[in-house]
């Protein structure tokens, strides 16, 4: 459904992320969703949890998971909580009424940097949605392509990441990602339960985005880890641009052409096309 502000059966949305409760992306997404008439609650990690995938981690004090009520700038009347837990764990807590009634759908983001290609398996943003999908809910992970890794290399130690940290996060085009996500919600809700939309949006004013494409996941991520230095008892890593060529029809190819791109994904499930010769595997007690 597409609810209005006056609809008493409004869809309830949990908004989370992996960049932390203080990130500008989550504030923009919450404001935009509330303005569209949805019932919104925000619960996000107290600190950055990037790369957390669907991990179940939390800070526990005296047997209790740390959770703090927060007031987000520009989000008046939107309940918000900073939780000392991973995004996926926060979703599980929300499904068990930890932040009020359980949500109907999960929005995760807006992530600082694209979550594209096979690297989505590592994303805390996507992991939150996959956790919701496993419980039969719909999820929409949205990311803004703010990272330009061309300057990064193993020898530089990740120059693109350092350059990104010098940029004022408030200056990115978060509203472009938020508006695209909210417009996609009705389409998401018409898919089978457990479907996740992975949305990546160029860091451009909406007028500069060429449109929205559906695409497959690229075989690789936007960036890759490399070894910058290895010595006695330590390893230093770096982040650099993936060197593989872009395959047409993939999410990374669409982003490179200034298109927003969406890919439907689902939580892990068995591969019924593979048959294992279990009868040929000999199982016996080891001899000690």
Coordinates of C-alpha atoms in Angstrom, one line a residue:
X1 CA 0.0 0.0 0.0
X2 CA 1.0 3.7 -0.3
X3 CA -0.2 5.2 3.0
X4 CA -1.0 8.8 3.6
X5 CA -0.4 10.8 6.8
X6 CA -4.1 10.4 7.7
X7 CA -4.2 6.6 7.2
X8 CA -4.5 4.8 10.6
X9 CA -3.3 1.6 9.0
X10 CA 0.0 3.1 8.0
X11 CA 2.9 0.8 7.2
X12 CA 5.4 0.8 10.1
X13 CA 9.0 1.1 9.0
X14 CA 12.2 0.4 11.0
X15 CA 15.1 2.4 9.7
X16 CA 18.6 1.2 10.6
X17 CA 22.1 1.4 9.1
X18 CA 25.7 0.4 9.6
X19 CA 27.2 3.9 9.7
X20 CA 25.8 4.7 13.1
X21 CA 22.9 6.7 14.6
X22 CA 24.6 10.0 14.0
X23 CA 25.0 9.6 10.2
X24 CA 23.3 12.2 8.0
X25 CA 22.0 9.4 5.6
X26 CA 19.8 7.9 8.3
X27 CA 18.3 11.3 9.3
X28 CA 17.5 12.1 5.7
X29 CA 15.9 8.7 5.1
X30 CA 13.8 9.0 8.3
X31 CA 12.5 12.5 7.4
X32 CA 11.6 11.5 3.9
X33 CA 9.8 8.3 5.0
X34 CA 7.8 10.2 7.7
X35 CA 7.0 13.0 5.2
X36 CA 5.6 10.4 2.8
X37 CA 3.1 9.3 5.5
X38 CA 4.8 6.2 6.9
X39 CA 5.1 5.4 10.6
X40 CA 8.8 5.5 11.3
X41 CA 11.0 4.3 14.1
X42 CA 14.8 4.6 13.9
X43 CA 17.2 2.1 15.6
X44 CA 20.8 2.1 14.6
X45 CA 24.2 1.2 16.0
X46 CA 25.8 3.6 18.5
X47 CA 29.0 3.4 16.5
X48 CA 30.0 2.5 13.0
X49 CA 29.4 -1.2 12.1
X50 CA 30.4 -1.2 8.4
X51 CA 31.3 -4.6 7.1
X52 CA 29.3 -6.3 9.8
X53 CA 27.2 -8.4 7.3
X54 CA 24.5 -10.2 9.2
X55 CA 26.6 -10.7 12.4
X56 CA 24.9 -11.0 15.8
X57 CA 27.0 -8.8 18.0
X58 CA 26.1 -6.5 20.9
X59 CA 27.6 -4.8 24.0
X60 CA 26.0 -6.3 27.1
X61 CA 26.2 -4.6 30.5
X62 CA 24.7 -6.5 33.5
X63 CA 22.9 -8.8 31.1
X64 CA 21.3 -5.9 29.2
X65 CA 22.0 -4.7 25.6
X66 CA 22.9 -1.0 25.8
X67 CA 20.2 1.2 24.1
X68 CA 19.8 5.0 24.3
X69 CA 16.9 7.2 23.2
X70 CA 18.1 9.8 20.7
X71 CA 16.7 12.9 19.2
X72 CA 17.8 13.2 15.6
X73 CA 18.2 16.7 14.0
X74 CA 15.3 17.5 11.8
X75 CA 13.4 14.4 12.9
X76 CA 10.9 15.8 15.4
X77 CA 8.4 13.2 16.7
X78 CA 10.3 10.3 15.1
X79 CA 11.4 7.9 17.9
X80 CA 15.1 7.0 17.6
X81 CA 17.4 4.7 19.5
X82 CA 21.2 4.2 19.5
X83 CA 21.9 0.6 20.2
X84 CA 25.2 -1.0 21.0
X85 CA 24.6 -3.8 18.5
X86 CA 25.1 -4.8 14.9
X87 CA 22.4 -3.8 12.4
X88 CA 21.2 -7.4 11.9
X89 CA 20.9 -7.8 15.7
X90 CA 19.0 -4.6 15.9
X91 CA 16.5 -5.9 13.3
X92 CA 16.0 -9.1 15.4
X93 CA 15.4 -6.9 18.5
X94 CA 12.8 -4.8 16.6
X95 CA 11.0 -7.9 15.4
X96 CA 10.6 -8.7 19.1
X97 CA 9.0 -5.4 19.9
X98 CA 12.1 -3.8 21.5
X99 CA 11.4 -0.4 20.0
X100 CA 7.6 -0.5 20.0
X101 CA 5.4 -2.6 17.7
X102 CA 7.2 -4.8 15.3
X103 CA 7.9 -3.2 11.9
X104 CA 6.2 -4.2 8.6
X105 CA 9.3 -3.4 6.5
X106 CA 12.9 -2.6 7.0
X107 CA 14.8 0.3 5.4
X108 CA 18.6 0.2 5.8
X109 CA 20.8 3.2 5.0
X110 CA 21.5 5.5 3.5
X111 CA 24.9 4.0 3.4
X112 CA 28.0 6.2 2.9
X113 CA 29.3 4.5 -0.2
X114 CA 27.9 2.0 -2.7
X115 CA 27.0 -1.5 -1.7
X116 CA 27.3 -3.2 -5.1
X117 CA 28.4 -6.4 -6.7
X118 CA 29.2 -9.6 -4.9
X119 CA 30.7 -7.5 -2.0
X120 CA 27.1 -7.1 -0.7
X121 CA 27.8 -10.3 1.3
X122 CA 30.0 -8.2 3.6
X123 CA 27.6 -5.2 4.0
X124 CA 26.0 -4.5 7.3
X125 CA 23.4 -2.4 5.4
X126 CA 22.4 -5.3 3.3
X127 CA 22.8 -7.8 6.2
X128 CA 20.1 -6.0 8.2
X129 CA 17.6 -6.5 5.3
X130 CA 18.6 -10.1 4.7
X131 CA 17.9 -10.8 8.4
X132 CA 14.5 -9.3 8.0
X133 CA 13.9 -11.3 4.8
X134 CA 14.7 -14.5 6.7
X135 CA 11.8 -13.6 9.0
X136 CA 9.5 -13.1 6.0
X137 CA 9.6 -9.3 5.8
X138 CA 10.6 -7.0 2.9
X139 CA 13.7 -5.0 3.1
X140 CA 15.2 -2.1 1.1
X141 CA 18.9 -1.4 1.4
X142 CA 19.9 2.0 0.0
X143 CA 23.4 3.4 -0.5
X144 CA 24.8 6.6 -1.9
X145 CA 27.9 6.2 -4.2
X146 CA 30.1 8.8 -2.5
X147 CA 33.3 6.8 -2.8
X148 CA 35.6 7.4 -5.7
X149 CA 38.4 4.9 -5.1
X150 CA 40.5 5.7 -8.2
X151 CA 43.2 7.4 -6.1
X152 CA 43.6 4.5 -3.8
X153 CA 46.2 1.8 -4.2
X154 CA 48.2 -0.6 -2.1
X155 CA 51.1 1.8 -2.0
X156 CA 49.0 4.7 -1.0
X157 CA 47.3 2.8 1.9
X158 CA 43.9 3.7 0.7
X159 CA 44.0 7.3 -0.5
X160 CA 40.4 7.4 -1.5
X161 CA 39.2 6.5 2.0
X162 CA 41.4 9.3 3.4
X163 CA 40.1 11.8 0.9
X164 CA 36.5 10.8 1.7
X165 CA 37.0 11.4 5.4
X166 CA 37.9 15.0 4.6
X167 CA 34.6 15.7 2.9
X168 CA 31.7 17.1 4.9
X169 CA 29.2 14.3 5.0
X170 CA 26.3 16.8 5.1
X171 CA 27.2 18.0 1.6
X172 CA 26.4 14.7 -0.1
X173 CA 23.1 14.3 -2.0
X174 CA 21.4 12.1 0.6
X175 CA 17.9 13.4 -0.4
X176 CA 18.4 11.8 -3.9
X177 CA 18.9 8.4 -2.3
X178 CA 16.0 8.9 0.1
X179 CA 13.5 10.0 -2.5
X180 CA 14.4 7.1 -4.8
X181 CA 14.0 4.6 -1.9
X182 CA 10.6 5.9 -0.9
X183 CA 9.4 5.8 -4.5
X184 CA 10.5 2.1 -4.8
X185 CA 8.7 1.0 -1.6
X186 CA 5.3 0.3 -3.3
X187 CA 7.1 -1.9 -5.9
X188 CA 8.9 -3.8 -3.2
X189 CA 5.7 -4.5 -1.3
X190 CA 4.2 -6.1 -4.4
X191 CA 7.0 -8.7 -4.4
X192 CA 6.9 -12.1 -2.5
X193 CA 7.6 -11.9 1.2
X194 CA 11.3 -12.0 2.0
X195 CA 12.4 -10.0 -1.0
X196 CA 15.1 -7.4 -0.6
X197 CA 15.8 -4.5 -3.0
X198 CA 19.4 -3.4 -3.0
X199 CA 19.4 0.2 -4.3
X200 CA 22.5 2.2 -5.2
X201 CA 22.2 5.9 -6.1
X202 CA 24.8 8.2 -7.6
X203 CA 25.9 11.1 -5.4
X204 CA 24.2 13.6 -7.6
X205 CA 21.3 16.0 -7.5
X206 CA 18.2 14.1 -8.6
X207 CA 18.2 16.1 -11.9
X208 CA 21.6 14.7 -12.7
X209 CA 20.6 11.1 -12.3
X210 CA 19.9 9.5 -15.7
X211 CA 17.2 7.2 -14.4
X212 CA 16.7 3.9 -12.6
X213 CA 17.8 0.5 -13.9
X214 CA 17.4 -3.0 -12.7
X215 CA 20.7 -4.9 -12.9
X216 CA 22.5 -8.0 -11.8
X217 CA 25.2 -8.0 -9.1
X218 CA 28.7 -7.5 -10.5
X219 CA 31.2 -10.3 -10.0
X220 CA 33.2 -8.1 -7.7
X221 CA 32.8 -5.1 -5.4
X222 CA 33.5 -1.4 -6.1
X223 CA 36.7 -1.6 -4.1
X224 CA 38.9 -4.4 -3.0
X225 CA 41.3 -5.0 -0.1
X226 CA 45.0 -5.4 -0.8
X227 CA 48.1 -5.9 1.3
X228 CA 49.9 -2.6 1.7
X229 CA 52.7 -4.0 4.0
X230 CA 53.4 -7.3 5.8
X231 CA 56.1 -7.7 8.4
X232 CA 57.1 -9.6 11.5
X233 CA 53.9 -10.1 13.4
X234 CA 51.7 -7.7 11.5
X235 CA 49.8 -7.0 8.2
X236 CA 48.7 -3.6 7.0
X237 CA 45.8 -3.6 4.5
X238 CA 44.6 -0.9 2.0
X239 CA 41.5 -0.3 0.0
X240 CA 41.8 0.3 -3.8
X241 CA 39.6 0.4 -6.8
X242 CA 38.7 -3.0 -8.3
X243 CA 40.7 -3.5 -11.4
X244 CA 38.2 -5.8 -13.2
X245 CA 36.4 -4.3 -16.3
X246 CA 32.7 -3.5 -15.8
X247 CA 30.3 -6.1 -17.3
X248 CA 27.3 -4.6 -19.1
X249 CA 24.1 -5.1 -17.3
X250 CA 25.6 -5.1 -13.8
X251 CA 25.0 -2.7 -11.0
X252 CA 28.5 -1.2 -11.1
X253 CA 28.2 -0.6 -14.8
X254 CA 24.9 1.3 -14.3
X255 CA 26.4 3.4 -11.5
X256 CA 29.4 4.3 -13.7
X257 CA 26.9 5.7 -16.2
X258 CA 25.2 7.8 -13.5
X259 CA 22.1 5.6 -13.3
X260 CA 20.5 4.6 -10.0
X261 CA 20.4 0.8 -9.9
X262 CA 18.3 -1.7 -8.1
X263 CA 18.9 -5.5 -7.7
X264 CA 16.4 -7.8 -6.1
X265 CA 18.1 -10.3 -3.7
X266 CA 17.0 -12.9 -1.2
X267 CA 18.3 -14.4 1.9
X268 CA 20.5 -17.5 1.5
X269 CA 18.7 -20.7 0.7
X270 CA 19.6 -24.2 -0.4
X271 CA 20.7 -24.8 -4.0
X272 CA 18.4 -27.6 -5.2
X273 CA 20.3 -28.0 -8.4
X274 CA 23.3 -29.7 -6.7
X275 CA 23.0 -33.3 -5.7
X276 CA 25.6 -34.7 -3.3
X277 CA 26.5 -38.4 -3.3
X278 CA 26.0 -38.8 0.4
X279 CA 25.9 -42.6 0.0
X280 CA 29.5 -42.5 -1.2
X281 CA 30.8 -40.7 1.9
X282 CA 32.0 -43.3 4.4
X283 CA 31.3 -42.3 8.0
X284 CA 33.0 -44.2 10.8
X285 CA 34.3 -43.6 14.2
X286 CA 37.9 -42.6 14.3
X287 CA 40.5 -45.0 15.7
X288 CA 42.5 -43.5 18.6

